[in-house]
Coordinates of C-alpha atoms and ligand atoms in Angstrom, one line a residue:
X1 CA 0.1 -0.7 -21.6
X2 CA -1.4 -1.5 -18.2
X3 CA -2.9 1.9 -16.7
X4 CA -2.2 0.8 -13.3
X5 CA -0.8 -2.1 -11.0
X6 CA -1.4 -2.6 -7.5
X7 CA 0.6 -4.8 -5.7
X8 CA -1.8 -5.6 -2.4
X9 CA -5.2 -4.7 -4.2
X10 CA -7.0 -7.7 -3.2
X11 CA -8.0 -6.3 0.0
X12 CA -8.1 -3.5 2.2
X13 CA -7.1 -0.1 0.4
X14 CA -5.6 -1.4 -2.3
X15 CA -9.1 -3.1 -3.1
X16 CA -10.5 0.0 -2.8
X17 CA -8.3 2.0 -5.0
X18 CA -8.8 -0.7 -7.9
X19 CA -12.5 0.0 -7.7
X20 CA -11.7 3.8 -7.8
X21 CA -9.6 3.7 -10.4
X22 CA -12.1 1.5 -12.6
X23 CA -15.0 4.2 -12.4
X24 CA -12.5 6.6 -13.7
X25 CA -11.9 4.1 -16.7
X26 CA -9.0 3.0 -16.0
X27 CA -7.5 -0.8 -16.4
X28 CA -6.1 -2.3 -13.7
X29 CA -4.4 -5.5 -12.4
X30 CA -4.1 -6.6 -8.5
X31 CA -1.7 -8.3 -7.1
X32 CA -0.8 -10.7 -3.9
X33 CA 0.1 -13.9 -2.7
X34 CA -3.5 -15.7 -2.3
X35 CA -4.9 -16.9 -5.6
X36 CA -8.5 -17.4 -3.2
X37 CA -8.3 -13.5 -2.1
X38 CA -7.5 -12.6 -5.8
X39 CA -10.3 -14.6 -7.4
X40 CA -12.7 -13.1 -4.4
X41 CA -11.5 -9.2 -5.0
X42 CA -11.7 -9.9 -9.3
X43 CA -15.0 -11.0 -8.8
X44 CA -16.6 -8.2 -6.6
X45 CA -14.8 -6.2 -9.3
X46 CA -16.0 -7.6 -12.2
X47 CA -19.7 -6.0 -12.4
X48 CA -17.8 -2.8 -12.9
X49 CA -14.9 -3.7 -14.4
X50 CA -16.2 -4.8 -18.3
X51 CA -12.5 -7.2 -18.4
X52 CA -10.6 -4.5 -17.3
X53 CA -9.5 -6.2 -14.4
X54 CA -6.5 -8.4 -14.5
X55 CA -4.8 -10.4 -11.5
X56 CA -1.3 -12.3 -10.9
X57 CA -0.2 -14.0 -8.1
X58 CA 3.3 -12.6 -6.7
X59 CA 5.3 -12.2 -3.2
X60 CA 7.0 -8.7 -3.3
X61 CA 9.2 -10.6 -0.7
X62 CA 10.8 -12.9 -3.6
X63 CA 12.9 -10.8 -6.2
X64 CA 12.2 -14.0 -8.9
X65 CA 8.0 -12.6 -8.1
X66 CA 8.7 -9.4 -8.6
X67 CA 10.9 -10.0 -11.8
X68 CA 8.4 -12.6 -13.4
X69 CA 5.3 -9.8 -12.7
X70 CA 7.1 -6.8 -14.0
X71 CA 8.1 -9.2 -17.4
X72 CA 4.5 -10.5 -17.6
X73 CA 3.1 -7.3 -17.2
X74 CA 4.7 -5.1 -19.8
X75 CA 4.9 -1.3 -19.8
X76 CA 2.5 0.1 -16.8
X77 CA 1.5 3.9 -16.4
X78 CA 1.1 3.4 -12.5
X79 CA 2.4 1.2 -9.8
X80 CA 0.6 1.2 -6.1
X81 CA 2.3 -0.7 -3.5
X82 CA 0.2 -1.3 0.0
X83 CA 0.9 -5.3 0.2
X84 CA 3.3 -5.9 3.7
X85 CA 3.2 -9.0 5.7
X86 CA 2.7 -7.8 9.1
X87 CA 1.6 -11.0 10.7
X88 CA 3.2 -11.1 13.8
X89 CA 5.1 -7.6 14.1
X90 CA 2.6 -5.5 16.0
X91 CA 3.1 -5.2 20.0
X92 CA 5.9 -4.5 22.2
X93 CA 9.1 -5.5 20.4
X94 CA 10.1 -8.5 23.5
X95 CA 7.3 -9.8 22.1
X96 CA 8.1 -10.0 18.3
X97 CA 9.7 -12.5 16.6
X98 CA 12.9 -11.9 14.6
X99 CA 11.3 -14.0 12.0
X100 CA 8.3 -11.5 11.8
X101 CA 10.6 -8.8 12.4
X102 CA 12.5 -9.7 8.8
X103 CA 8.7 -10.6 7.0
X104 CA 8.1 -6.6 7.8
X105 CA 11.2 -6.0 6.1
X106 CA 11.4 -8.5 3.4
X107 CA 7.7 -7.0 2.2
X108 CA 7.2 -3.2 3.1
X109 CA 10.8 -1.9 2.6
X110 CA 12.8 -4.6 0.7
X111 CA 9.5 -5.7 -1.4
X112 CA 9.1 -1.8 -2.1
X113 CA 12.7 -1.5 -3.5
X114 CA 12.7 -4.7 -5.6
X115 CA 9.4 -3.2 -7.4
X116 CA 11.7 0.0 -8.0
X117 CA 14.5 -1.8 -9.4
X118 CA 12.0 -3.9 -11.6
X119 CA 9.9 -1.6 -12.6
X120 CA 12.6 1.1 -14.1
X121 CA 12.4 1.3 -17.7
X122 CA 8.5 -0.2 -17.7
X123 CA 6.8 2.2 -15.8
X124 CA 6.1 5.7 -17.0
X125 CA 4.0 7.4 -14.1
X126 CA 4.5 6.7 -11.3
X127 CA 4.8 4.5 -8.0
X128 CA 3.7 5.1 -4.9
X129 CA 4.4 3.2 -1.7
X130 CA 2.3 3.1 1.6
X131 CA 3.6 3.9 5.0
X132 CA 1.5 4.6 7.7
X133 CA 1.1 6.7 10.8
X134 CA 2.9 4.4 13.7
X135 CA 6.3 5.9 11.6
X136 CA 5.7 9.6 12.7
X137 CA 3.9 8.7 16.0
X138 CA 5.9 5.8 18.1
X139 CA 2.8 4.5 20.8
X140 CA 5.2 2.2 22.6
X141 CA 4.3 -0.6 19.8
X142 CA 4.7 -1.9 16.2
X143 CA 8.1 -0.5 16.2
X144 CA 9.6 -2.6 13.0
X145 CA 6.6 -1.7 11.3
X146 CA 7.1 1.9 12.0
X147 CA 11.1 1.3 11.0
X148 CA 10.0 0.3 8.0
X149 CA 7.1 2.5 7.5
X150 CA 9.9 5.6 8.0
X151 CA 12.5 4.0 5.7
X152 CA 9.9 4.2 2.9
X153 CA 10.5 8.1 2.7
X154 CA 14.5 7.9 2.4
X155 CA 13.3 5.0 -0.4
X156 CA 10.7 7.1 -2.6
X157 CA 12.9 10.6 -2.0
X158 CA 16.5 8.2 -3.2
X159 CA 14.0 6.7 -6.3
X160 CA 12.4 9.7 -7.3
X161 CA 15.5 11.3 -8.2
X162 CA 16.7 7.6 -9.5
X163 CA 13.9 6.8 -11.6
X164 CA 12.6 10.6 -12.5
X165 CA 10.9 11.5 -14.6
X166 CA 9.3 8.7 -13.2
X167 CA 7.5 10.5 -9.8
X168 CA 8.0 8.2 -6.5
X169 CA 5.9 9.1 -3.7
X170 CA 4.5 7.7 -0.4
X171 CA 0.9 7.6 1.3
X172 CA 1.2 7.7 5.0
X173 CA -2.3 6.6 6.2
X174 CA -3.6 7.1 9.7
X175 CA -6.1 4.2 11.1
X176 CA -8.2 2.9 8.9
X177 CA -10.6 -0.2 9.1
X178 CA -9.0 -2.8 6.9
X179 CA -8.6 -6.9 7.0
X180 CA -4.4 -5.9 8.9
X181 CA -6.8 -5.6 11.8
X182 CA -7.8 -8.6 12.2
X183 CA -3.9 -9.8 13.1
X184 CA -3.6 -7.1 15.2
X185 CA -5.7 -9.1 18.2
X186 CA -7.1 -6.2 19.9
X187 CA -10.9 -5.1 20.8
X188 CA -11.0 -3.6 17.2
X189 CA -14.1 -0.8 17.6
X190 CA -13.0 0.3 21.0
X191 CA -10.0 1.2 19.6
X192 CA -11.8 3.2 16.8
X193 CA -13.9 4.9 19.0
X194 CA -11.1 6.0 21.3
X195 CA -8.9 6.9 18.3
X196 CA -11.7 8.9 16.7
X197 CA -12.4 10.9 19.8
X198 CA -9.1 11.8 20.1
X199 CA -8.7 12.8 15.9
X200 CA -9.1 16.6 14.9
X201 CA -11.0 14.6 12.1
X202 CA -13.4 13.0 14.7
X203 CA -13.5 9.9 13.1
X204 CA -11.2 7.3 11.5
X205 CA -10.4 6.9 8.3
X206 CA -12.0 5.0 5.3
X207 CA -10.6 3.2 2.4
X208 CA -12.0 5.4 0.5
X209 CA -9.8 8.3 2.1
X210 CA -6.9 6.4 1.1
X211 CA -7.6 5.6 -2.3
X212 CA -8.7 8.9 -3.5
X213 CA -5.4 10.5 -1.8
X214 CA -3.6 7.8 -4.2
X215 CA -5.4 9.2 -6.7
X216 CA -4.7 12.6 -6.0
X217 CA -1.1 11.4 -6.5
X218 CA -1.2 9.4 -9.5
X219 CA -2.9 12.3 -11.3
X220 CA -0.6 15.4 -9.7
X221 CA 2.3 15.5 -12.7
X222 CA 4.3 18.0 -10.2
X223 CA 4.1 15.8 -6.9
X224 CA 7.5 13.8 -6.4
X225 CA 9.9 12.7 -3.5
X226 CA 6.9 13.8 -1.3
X227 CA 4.9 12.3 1.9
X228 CA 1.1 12.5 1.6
X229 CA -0.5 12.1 5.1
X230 CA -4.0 11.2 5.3
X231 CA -4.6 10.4 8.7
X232 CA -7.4 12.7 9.7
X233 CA -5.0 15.0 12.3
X234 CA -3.2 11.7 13.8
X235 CA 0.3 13.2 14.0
X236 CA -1.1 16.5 15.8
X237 CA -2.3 14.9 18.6
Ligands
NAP1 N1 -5.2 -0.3 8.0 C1 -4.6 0.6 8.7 O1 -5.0 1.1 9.7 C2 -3.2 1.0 8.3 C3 -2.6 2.1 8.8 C4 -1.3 2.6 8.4 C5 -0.7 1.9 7.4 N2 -1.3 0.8 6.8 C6 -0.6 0.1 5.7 O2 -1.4 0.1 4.6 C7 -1.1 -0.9 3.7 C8 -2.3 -1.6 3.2 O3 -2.9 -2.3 4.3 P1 -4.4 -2.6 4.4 O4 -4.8 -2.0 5.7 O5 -5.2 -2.3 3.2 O6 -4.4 -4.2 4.8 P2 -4.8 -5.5 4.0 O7 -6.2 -5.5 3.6 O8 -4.2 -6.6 4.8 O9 -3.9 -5.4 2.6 C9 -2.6 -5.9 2.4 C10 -2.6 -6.7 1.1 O10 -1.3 -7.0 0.8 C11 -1.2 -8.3 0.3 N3 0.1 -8.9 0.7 C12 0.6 -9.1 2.0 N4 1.8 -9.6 1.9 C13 2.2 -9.7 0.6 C14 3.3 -10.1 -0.1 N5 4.4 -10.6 0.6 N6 3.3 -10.0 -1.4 C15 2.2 -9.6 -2.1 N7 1.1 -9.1 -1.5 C16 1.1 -9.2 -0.2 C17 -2.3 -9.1 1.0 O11 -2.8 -10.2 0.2 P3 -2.2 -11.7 0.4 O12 -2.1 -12.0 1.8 O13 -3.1 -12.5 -0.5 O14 -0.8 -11.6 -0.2 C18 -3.4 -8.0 1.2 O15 -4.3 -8.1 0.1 C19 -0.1 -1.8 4.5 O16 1.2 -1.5 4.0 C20 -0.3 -1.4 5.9 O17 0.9 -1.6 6.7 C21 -2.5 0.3 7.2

């Protein structure tokens, strides 16, 4: 049995959660598209890791993917999803793409419910999805990516009485400094600073927030059907 999957883990948060849960001696296996990203994240995992770090290549966009990783990986305690192809989708929606428009889709909401469907009967946990801020507080931007942000909570409430005793859940981060920023073609640490002035938290968030709130949910036995914002204040401001 795999102790967890994490579909996305070879960056960002995900990333960040795999090295998490390996200090708590746990095995894990990341997934995503890019065999180079893959290699890169197993191998800055490694030195902790003692082969307890497994990867597979797999588009949660493409049902066959999502089928062939669920059969290849066997019975799994946890599933984390935070892979979305967002290339594209962020900005004022005249100026998005309906092409880009349907990647957001295809990944964060459709992707999320083929893993559902696919996992049911091999995981035993828990899965939990990750939304994100822009779904709670529209800015005028990004507004597929918050559609599909928000659907994820109608998903994980409609699959955690679906799949229970399996528990379904959602992470709704705030702004945090990951590789998505890099498409998002804005002055990056302006941004931050303006956003962390304006936070209750006075600061934006880390990976490290994120993956210990995953954490938190992966280890709660009593927390299912919920939405776990950790977003340092961002929806009260
Ligand atoms: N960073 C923020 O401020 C923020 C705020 C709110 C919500 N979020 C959400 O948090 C989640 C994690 O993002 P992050 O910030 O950690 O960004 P990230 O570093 O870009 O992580 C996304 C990961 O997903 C993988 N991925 C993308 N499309 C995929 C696909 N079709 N199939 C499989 N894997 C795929 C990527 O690898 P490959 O390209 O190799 O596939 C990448 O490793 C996303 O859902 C994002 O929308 C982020």
């Amino acid at each position: 049995m795999t102790d967890a999957l994490i579909i996305g883990g070879g960056s960002g948060m995900g990333l960040a959660l795999a090295r998490t849960l390996l200090a708590e001696h746990m095995d894990v296996t990341i997934v995503g598209r890019s065999a180079d990203r893959l290699a890169a994240a197993r191998a800055e995992l490694e030195t902790a890791a003692e082969g307890r770090v497994g990867t597979v290549r797999a588009d949660i966009g493409r049902e066959e993917d999502v089928a062939g990783l669920f059969d290849r990986v066997g019975p799994v305690e946890h599933v984390v999803v935070t892979a979305a192809d967002v290339t594209g989708a962020y900005g004022p929606s005249t100026g998005v793409a309906s092409s880009a428009a349907r990647a957001v889709l295809d990944t964060k909401l459709l992707g999320a419910w083929l893993v559902g469907k696919h996992a049911a009967g091999r995981v035993t946990g828990s899965i939990t999805y990750t939304s994100g801020i822009n779904a709670y507080r529209p800015n005028g931007s990004n507004t597929i990516v918050a559609a599909a942000n928000g659907a994820l909570t109608s998903l994980a409430s409609g699959l955690a009485v679906e799949l229970a005793p399996v528990r379904v859940n959602v992470v709704s981060p705030g702004w945090v400094d990951t590789p998505v920023w890099d498409q998002i073609g804005m002055d990056k640490q302006a941004a931050f600073t303006d956003m962390a002035g304006r936070l209750p938290a006075g600061r934006i968030g880390t990976v490290d927030d994120i993956a210990q709130a995953f954490l938190s949910v992966l280890r709660n036995g009593f927390v299912t059907g919920t939405v776990l914002h950790v977003d340092g204040g961002h929806r009260l401001v």
